[in-house]
Coordinates of C-alpha atoms in Angstrom, one line a residue:
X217 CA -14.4 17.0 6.6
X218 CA -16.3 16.5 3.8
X219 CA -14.8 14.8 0.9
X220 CA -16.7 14.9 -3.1
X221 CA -16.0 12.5 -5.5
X222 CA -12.9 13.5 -7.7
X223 CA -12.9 11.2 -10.5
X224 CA -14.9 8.0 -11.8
X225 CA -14.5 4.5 -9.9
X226 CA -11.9 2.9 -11.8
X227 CA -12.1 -1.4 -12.2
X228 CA -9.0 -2.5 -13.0
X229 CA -10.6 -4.9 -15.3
X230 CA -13.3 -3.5 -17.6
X231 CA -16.3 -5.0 -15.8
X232 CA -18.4 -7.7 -17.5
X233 CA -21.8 -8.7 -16.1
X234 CA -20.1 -11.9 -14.6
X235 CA -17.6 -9.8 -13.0
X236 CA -20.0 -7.0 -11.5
X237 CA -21.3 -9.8 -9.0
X238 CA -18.5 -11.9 -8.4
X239 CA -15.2 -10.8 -9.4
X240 CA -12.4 -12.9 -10.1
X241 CA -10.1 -13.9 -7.9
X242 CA -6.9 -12.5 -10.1
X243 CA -8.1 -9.1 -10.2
X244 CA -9.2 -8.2 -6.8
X245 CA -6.5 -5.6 -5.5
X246 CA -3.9 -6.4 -3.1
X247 CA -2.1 -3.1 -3.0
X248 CA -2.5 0.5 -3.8
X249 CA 0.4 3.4 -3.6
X250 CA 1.3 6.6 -4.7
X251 CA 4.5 7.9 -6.0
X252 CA 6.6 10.8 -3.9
X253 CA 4.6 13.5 -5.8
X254 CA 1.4 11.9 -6.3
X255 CA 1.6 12.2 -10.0
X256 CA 1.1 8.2 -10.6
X257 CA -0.6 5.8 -8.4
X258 CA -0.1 1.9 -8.6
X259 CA -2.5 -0.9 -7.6
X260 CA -1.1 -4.6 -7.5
X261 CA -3.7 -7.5 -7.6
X262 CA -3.9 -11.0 -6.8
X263 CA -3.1 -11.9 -10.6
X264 CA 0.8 -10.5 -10.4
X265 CA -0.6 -7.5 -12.8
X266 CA 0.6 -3.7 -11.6
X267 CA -2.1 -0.8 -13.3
X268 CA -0.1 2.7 -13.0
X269 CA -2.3 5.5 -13.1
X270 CA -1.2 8.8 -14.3
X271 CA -2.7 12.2 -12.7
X272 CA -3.6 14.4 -16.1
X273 CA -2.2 18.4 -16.4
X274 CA -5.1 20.7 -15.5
X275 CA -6.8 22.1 -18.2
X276 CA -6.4 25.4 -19.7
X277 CA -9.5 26.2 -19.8
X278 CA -10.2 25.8 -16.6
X279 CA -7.0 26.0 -14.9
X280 CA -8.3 25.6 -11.1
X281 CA -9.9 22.0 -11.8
X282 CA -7.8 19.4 -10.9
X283 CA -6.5 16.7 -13.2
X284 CA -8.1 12.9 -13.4
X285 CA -6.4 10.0 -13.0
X286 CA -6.1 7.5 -16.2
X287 CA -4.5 4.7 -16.7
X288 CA -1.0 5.0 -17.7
X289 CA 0.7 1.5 -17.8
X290 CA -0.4 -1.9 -17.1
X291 CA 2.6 -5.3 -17.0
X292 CA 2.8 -8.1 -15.2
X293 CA 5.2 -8.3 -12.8
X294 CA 4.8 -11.9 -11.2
X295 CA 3.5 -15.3 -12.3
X296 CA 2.7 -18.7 -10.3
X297 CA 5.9 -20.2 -9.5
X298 CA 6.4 -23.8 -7.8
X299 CA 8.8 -24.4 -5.2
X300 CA 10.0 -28.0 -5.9
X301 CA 12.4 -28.5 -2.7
X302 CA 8.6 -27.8 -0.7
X303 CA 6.2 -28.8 -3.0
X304 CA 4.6 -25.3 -2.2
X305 CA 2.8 -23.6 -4.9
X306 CA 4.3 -19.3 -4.9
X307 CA 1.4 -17.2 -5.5
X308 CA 1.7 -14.8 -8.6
X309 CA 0.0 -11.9 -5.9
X310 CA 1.2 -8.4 -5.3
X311 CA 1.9 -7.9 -1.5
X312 CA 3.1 -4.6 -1.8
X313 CA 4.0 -1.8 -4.1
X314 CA 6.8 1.2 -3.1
X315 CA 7.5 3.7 -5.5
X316 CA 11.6 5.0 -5.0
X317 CA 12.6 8.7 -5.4
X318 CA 12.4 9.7 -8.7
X319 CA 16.2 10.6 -10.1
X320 CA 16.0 11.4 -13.3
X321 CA 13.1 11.2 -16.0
X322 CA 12.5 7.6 -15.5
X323 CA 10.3 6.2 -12.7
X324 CA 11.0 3.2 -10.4
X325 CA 9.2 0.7 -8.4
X326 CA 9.7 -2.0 -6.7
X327 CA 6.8 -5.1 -6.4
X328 CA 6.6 -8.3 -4.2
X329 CA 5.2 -11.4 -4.1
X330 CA 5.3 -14.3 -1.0
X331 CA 8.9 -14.6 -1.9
X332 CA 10.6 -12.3 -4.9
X333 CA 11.1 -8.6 -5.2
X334 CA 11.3 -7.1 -8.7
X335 CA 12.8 -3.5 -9.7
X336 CA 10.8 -1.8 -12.1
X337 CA 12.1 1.3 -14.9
X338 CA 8.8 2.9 -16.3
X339 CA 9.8 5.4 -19.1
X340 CA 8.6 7.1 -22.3
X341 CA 9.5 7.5 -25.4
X342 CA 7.8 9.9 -28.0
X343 CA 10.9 10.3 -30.5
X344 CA 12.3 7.7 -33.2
X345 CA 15.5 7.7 -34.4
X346 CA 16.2 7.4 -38.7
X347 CA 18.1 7.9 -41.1
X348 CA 21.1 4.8 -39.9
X349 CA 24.3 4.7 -42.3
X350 CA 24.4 0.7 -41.4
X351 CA 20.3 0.0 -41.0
X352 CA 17.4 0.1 -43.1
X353 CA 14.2 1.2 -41.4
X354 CA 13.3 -2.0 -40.1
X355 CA 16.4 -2.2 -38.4
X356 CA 18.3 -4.9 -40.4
X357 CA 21.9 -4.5 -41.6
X358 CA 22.2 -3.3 -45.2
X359 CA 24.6 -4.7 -47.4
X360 CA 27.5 -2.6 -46.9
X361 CA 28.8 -2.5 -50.8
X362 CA 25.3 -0.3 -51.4
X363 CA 26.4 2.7 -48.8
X364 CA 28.2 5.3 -50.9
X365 CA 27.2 8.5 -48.8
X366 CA 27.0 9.3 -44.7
X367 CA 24.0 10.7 -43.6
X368 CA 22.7 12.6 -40.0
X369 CA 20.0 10.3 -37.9
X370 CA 17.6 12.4 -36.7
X371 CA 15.1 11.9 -34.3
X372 CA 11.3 11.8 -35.7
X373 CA 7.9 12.4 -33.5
X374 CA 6.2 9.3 -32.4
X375 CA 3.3 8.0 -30.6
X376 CA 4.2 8.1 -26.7
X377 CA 4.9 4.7 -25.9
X378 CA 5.6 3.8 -21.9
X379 CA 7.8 1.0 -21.6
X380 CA 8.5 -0.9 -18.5
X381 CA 11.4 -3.1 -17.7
X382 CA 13.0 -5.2 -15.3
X383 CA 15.9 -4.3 -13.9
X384 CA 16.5 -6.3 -10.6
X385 CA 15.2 -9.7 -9.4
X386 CA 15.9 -9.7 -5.6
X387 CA 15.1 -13.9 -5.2
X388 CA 16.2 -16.3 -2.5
X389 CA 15.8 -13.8 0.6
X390 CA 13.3 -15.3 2.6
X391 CA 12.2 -18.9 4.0
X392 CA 8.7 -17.1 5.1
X393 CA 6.3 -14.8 3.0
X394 CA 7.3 -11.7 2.7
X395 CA 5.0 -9.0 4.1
X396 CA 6.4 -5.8 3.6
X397 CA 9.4 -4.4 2.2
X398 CA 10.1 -0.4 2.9
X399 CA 12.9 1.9 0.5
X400 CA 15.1 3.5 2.9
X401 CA 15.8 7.6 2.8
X402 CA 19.7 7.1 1.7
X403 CA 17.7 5.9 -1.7
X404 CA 20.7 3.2 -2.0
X405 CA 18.8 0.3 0.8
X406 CA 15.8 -1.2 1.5
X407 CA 14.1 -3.6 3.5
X408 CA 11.7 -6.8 3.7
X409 CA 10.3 -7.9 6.0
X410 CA 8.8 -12.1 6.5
X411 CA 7.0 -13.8 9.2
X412 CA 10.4 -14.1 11.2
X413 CA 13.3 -11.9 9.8
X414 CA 13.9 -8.5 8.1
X415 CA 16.5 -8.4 5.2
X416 CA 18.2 -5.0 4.4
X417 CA 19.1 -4.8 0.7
X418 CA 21.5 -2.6 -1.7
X419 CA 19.3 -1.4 -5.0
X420 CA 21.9 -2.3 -7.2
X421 CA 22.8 -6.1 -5.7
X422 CA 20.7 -8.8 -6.3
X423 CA 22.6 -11.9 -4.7
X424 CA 23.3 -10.7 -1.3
X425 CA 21.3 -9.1 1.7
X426 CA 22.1 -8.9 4.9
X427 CA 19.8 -10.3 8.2
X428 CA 19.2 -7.4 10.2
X429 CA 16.4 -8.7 12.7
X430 CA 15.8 -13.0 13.3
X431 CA 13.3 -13.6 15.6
X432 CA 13.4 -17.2 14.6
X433 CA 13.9 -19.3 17.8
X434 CA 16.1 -22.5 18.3
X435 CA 12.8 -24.6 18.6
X436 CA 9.7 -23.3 16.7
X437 CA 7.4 -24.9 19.1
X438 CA 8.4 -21.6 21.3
X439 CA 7.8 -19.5 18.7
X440 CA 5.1 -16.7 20.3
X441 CA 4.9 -14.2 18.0
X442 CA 5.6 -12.7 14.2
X443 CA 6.4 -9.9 12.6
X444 CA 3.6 -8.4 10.5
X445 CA 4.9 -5.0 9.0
X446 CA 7.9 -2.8 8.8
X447 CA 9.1 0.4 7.6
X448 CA 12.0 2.8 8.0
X449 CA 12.3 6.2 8.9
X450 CA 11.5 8.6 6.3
X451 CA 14.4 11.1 7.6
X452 CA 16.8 9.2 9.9
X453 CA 18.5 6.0 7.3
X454 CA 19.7 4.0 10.6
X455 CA 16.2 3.9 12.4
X456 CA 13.7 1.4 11.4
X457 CA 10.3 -0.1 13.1
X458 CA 8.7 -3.4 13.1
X459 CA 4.9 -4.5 14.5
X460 CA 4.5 -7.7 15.9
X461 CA 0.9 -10.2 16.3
X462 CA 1.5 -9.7 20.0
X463 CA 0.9 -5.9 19.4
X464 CA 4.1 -4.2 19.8
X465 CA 6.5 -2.0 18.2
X466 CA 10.3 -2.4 18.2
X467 CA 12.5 1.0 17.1
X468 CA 15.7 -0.2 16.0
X469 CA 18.7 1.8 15.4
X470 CA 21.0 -0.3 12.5
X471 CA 24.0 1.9 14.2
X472 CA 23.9 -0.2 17.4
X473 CA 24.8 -3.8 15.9
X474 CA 24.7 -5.5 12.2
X475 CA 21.9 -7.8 14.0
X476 CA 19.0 -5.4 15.5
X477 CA 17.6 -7.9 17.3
X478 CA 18.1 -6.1 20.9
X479 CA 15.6 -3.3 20.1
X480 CA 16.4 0.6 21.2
X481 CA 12.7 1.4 21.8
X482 CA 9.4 -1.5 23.0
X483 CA 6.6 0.7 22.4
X484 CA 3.7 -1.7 23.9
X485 CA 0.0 -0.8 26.0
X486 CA -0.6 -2.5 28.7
X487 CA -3.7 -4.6 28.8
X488 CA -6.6 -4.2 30.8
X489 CA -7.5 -7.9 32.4
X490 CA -10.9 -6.9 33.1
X491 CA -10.8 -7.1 29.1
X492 CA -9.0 -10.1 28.5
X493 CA -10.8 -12.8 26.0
X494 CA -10.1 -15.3 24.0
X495 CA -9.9 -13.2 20.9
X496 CA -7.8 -10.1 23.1
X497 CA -4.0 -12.1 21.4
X498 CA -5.9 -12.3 17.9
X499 CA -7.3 -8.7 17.8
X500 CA -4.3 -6.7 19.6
X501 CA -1.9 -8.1 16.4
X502 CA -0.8 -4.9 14.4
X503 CA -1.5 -5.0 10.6
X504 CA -0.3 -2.3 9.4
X505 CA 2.6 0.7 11.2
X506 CA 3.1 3.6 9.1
X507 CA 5.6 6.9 10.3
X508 CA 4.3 10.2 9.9
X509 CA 5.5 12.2 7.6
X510 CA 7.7 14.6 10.6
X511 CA 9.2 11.6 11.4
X512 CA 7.7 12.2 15.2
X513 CA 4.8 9.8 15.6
X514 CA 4.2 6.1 14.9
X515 CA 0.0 5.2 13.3
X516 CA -1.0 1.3 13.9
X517 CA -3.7 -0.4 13.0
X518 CA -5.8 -3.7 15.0
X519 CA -8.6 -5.1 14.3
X520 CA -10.6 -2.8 16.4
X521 CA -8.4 0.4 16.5
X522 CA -5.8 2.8 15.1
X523 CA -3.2 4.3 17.2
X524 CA -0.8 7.2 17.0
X525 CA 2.5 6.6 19.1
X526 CA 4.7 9.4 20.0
X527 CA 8.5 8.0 19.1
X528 CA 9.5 9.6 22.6
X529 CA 6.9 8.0 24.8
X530 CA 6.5 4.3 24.7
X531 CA 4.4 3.4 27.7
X532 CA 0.9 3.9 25.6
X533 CA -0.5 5.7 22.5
X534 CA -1.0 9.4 23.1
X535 CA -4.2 8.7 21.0
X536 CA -6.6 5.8 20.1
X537 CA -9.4 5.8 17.3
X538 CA -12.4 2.8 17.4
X539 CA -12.6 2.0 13.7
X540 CA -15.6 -0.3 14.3
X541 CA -16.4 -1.2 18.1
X542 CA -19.9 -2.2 17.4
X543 CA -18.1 -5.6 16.3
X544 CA -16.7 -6.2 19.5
X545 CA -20.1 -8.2 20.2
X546 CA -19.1 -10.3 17.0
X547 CA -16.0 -11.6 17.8
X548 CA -17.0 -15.0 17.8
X549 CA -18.9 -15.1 14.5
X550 CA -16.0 -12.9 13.0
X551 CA -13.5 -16.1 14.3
X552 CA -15.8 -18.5 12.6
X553 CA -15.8 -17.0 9.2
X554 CA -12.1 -15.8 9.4
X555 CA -13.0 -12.3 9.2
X556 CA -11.2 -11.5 12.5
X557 CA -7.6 -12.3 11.2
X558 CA -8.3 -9.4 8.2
X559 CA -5.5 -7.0 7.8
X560 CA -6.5 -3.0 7.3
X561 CA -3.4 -0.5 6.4
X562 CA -3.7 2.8 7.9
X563 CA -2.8 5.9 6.2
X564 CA -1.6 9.8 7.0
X565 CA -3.0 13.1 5.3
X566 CA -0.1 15.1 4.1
X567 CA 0.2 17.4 6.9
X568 CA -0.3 14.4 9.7
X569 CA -3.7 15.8 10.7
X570 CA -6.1 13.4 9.9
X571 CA -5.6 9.4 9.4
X572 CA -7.6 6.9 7.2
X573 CA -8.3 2.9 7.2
X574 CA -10.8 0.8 6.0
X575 CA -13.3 -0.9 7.6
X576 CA -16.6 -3.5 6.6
X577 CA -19.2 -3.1 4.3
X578 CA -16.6 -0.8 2.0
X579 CA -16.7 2.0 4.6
X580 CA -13.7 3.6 5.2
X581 CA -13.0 6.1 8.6
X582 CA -11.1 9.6 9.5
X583 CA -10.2 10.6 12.2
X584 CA -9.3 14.6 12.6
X585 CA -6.3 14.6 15.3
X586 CA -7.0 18.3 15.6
X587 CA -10.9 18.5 16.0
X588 CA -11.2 14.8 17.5
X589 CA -14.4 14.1 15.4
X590 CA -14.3 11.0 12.8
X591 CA -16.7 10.6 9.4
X592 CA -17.1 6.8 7.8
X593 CA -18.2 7.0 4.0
X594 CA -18.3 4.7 2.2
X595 CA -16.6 3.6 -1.7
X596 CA -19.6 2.6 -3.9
X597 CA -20.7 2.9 -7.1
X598 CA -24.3 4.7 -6.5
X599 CA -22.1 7.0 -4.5
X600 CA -19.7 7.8 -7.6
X601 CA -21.3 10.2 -9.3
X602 CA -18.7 12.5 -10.6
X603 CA -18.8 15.7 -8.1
X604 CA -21.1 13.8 -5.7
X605 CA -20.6 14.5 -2.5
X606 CA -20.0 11.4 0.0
X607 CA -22.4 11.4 2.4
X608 CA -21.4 10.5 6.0
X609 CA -22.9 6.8 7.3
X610 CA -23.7 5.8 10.0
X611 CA -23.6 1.9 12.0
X612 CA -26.9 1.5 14.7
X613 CA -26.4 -0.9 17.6
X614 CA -29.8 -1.6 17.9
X615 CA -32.1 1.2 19.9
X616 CA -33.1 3.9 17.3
X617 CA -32.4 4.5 14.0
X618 CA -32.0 6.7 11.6
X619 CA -33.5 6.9 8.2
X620 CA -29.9 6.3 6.3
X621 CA -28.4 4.5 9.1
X622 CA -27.4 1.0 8.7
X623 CA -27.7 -1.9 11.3
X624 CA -24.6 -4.1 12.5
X625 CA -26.8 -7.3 11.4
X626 CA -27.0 -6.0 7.8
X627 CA -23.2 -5.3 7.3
X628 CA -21.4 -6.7 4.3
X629 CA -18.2 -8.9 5.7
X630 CA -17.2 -9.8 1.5
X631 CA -16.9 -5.9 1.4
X632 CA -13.8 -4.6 2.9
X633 CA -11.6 -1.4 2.3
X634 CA -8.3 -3.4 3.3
X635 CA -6.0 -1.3 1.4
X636 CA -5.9 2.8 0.9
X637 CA -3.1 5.5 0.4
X638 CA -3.3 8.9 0.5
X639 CA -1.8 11.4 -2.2
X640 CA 1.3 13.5 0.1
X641 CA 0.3 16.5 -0.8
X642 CA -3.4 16.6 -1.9
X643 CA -6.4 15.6 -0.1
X644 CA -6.7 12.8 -2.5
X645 CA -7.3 9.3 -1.7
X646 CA -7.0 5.8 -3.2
X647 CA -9.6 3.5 -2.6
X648 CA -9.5 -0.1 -2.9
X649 CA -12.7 -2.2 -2.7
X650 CA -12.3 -5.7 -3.7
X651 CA -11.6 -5.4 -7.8
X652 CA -12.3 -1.7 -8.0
X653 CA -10.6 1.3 -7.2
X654 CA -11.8 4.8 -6.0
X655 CA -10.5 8.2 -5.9
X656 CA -11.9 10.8 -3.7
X657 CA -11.0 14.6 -3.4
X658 CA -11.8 17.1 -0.6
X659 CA -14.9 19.2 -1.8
X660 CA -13.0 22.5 -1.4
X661 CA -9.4 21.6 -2.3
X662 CA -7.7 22.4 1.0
X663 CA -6.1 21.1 3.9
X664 CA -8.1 19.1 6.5
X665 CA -8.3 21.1 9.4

């Protein structure tokens, strides 16, 4: 299970000595995803900028080695916006980045923010055209008395230039931040998701979306829970799934009612009162709920765990991973400085095998569904050698220690690996610590098994 670093740690930003201590605010990354064939990768940030990487042909020389990741395109795709009617500030941050099936030789992606949803056209051009009956090379009309002869354009090589372009503002949607949105496998819909309601769009209509779930009630002083992620299906267009901060899942089918708001599956574990504390509401709230890529099982993340549901069995998880249980202990300091209301993502290998989240003091975990053992390792620059291989690390709960391992007291809390992705084909994964973003390769090139 033993990963070696593919290609260089990439910042965003080009790091200044200001920013190697502290980084700013704007560019810490808030999202990371790849595209269908893991050919681009795209981080968002807390500044409303979206870096697309681009995976480079492998050489000829050596035609084995696999390609690097550089960066391929960099926009802005959302400023601070106010909101007079309630004197609420929208932040200009990237909550999420999904790439949609590429169609033709153009890419598209959609970004969000608290409240607006942008569609984004990324395409290249390496051709000019010249030669206009009616133009002059700068593109201005010529006086038509001086054209006595018709001439061919032709097209002429140019530098490639990759332009990106807005196509689609989705706006007005939601009353609530929105925390997720999820393109649907018809390619035509999608979905976002807010603190109380999931809106299913059409790709090509901008004014209008339709309310699928509202868990709003009459009286918000009985509100008990929210939703905190959804996705769809990736084969079946009518079924979706959304997490809750009470630590269930719903299955909906959009074929049983316009309003899924009875749900066709409640996949929820019962809890254990001998465990029940103040923190057990806090720490049971999913972050993240991604499908697998058969369609068959359900991953979660908590704060302490990462679970894999079977879509037919809805009584418990048929599996659960301890990210970090050595904070169990911690809860109450982890309350104090906020740390326990973090939200990890969770990610699948290509082939379902092995799953990935992040964790404290930039370590990240796997967890081998076939071979049941786990690895952390962890995203840092003295580990980033190229072709270095990651060693494993290890967290002591007092007792003895190790010579490399690392006590619970001395963890870094500012350090967290909140977001990751994971190429779908490759054993390549996307890192994201803070302002910085990794990429890590399997040593051997081959499936994790």
């Amino acid at each position: 299970m033993g990963l070696s670093f593919f290609s260089k740690h990439l910042p965003i930003q080009e790091a200044t000595p200001s920013r190697l201590a502290v980084p700013l605010p704007a560019d810490i990354i808030s999202t990371v995803e790849f595209n269908h064939t893991g050919e681009l990768l795209a981080t968002g940030d807390k500044g409303g900028r979206v870096v697309i990487f681009q995976r480079e042909p492998e050489s000829k020389n050596a035609p084995h080695s696999q390609g690097e990741y550089d960066v391929y395109s960099t926009f802005q795709s959302h400023e601070p916006e106010f909101d007079y009617l309630k004197s609420l500030e929208i932040e200009e941050k990237i909550n999420k980045i999904k790439w949609l099936p590429q169609q033709n030789a153009a890419h598209s992606l959609l970004s969000t923010n608290d409240k607006t949803i942008k569609l984004w056209k990324i395409t290249e051009r390496d051709k000019r055209p010249e030669g206009y009956n009616l133009k002059d090379e700068e593109g201005k009309l010529k006086d038509l008395s001086t054209v006595t002869s018709l001439q061919v354009p032709v097209l002429k090589p140019m530098d490639l230039m990759v332009e990106v372009s807005p196509r689609r503002i989705f706006a007005n949607g939601h009353t609530y931040h929105i925390n997720s949105i999820s393109v649907n496998s018809d390619c035509e819909t999608y979905m976002s998701a807010d603190d109380l309601r999931i809106n299913l769009w059409h790709l090509a209509i901008t004014d209008r979306s339709f309310n699928i779930v509202d868990i709003k009630p009459a009286n918000m002083e009985d509100l008990t829970e929210v939703i905190t992620a959804s996705e769809f299906h990736p084969h079946h267009c009518n079924l979706f799934v959304y997490s809750s901060s009470k630590g269930s899942l719903r299955l909906c089918d959009m074929r049983a009612a316009a309003l899924c708001d009875k749900h066709s599956k409640l996949f929820e574990e019962p809890e254990d009162p001998s465990n029940r504390s103040f923190f057990s509401e806090i720490i049971s709230s999913v972050s993240d709920v991604k499908f697998s890529h058969s369609g068959r099982y359900m991953l979660t993340r908590d704060y302490l765990t990462v679970k894999v549901w079977d879509l037919n069995m809805e009584a418990r998880p048929i599996e659960t991973y301890q990210v970090h249980d050595y904070l169990r202990s911690k809860l109450c300091s982890l309350y104090e400085n906020d740390c326990i209301f973090d939200k990890f993502e969770c990610a699948w290998n290509g082939s379902d095998s092995v799953i990935m989240t992040g964790a404290y003091n930039n370590f990240f975990r796997m967890f081998d569904r076939n071979t049941k053992r786990d690895v952390t390792l962890e995203a840092s620059r003295e580990s980033s050698k190229p072709r270095a291989v990651l060693k494993p690390r290890r967290v002591c709960v007092g007792g003895k220690r190790r010579r490399d391992d690392i006590s619970v007291d001395s963890l870094d809390f500012t350090k967290k690996i909140l977001h990751t992705a994971w190429h779908p084909a490759e054993n390549i994964i996307a890192i994201a610590a803070t302002n910085n973003l990794y990429i890590f390769q399997d040593k051997v090139n081959s499936d994790m098994h």
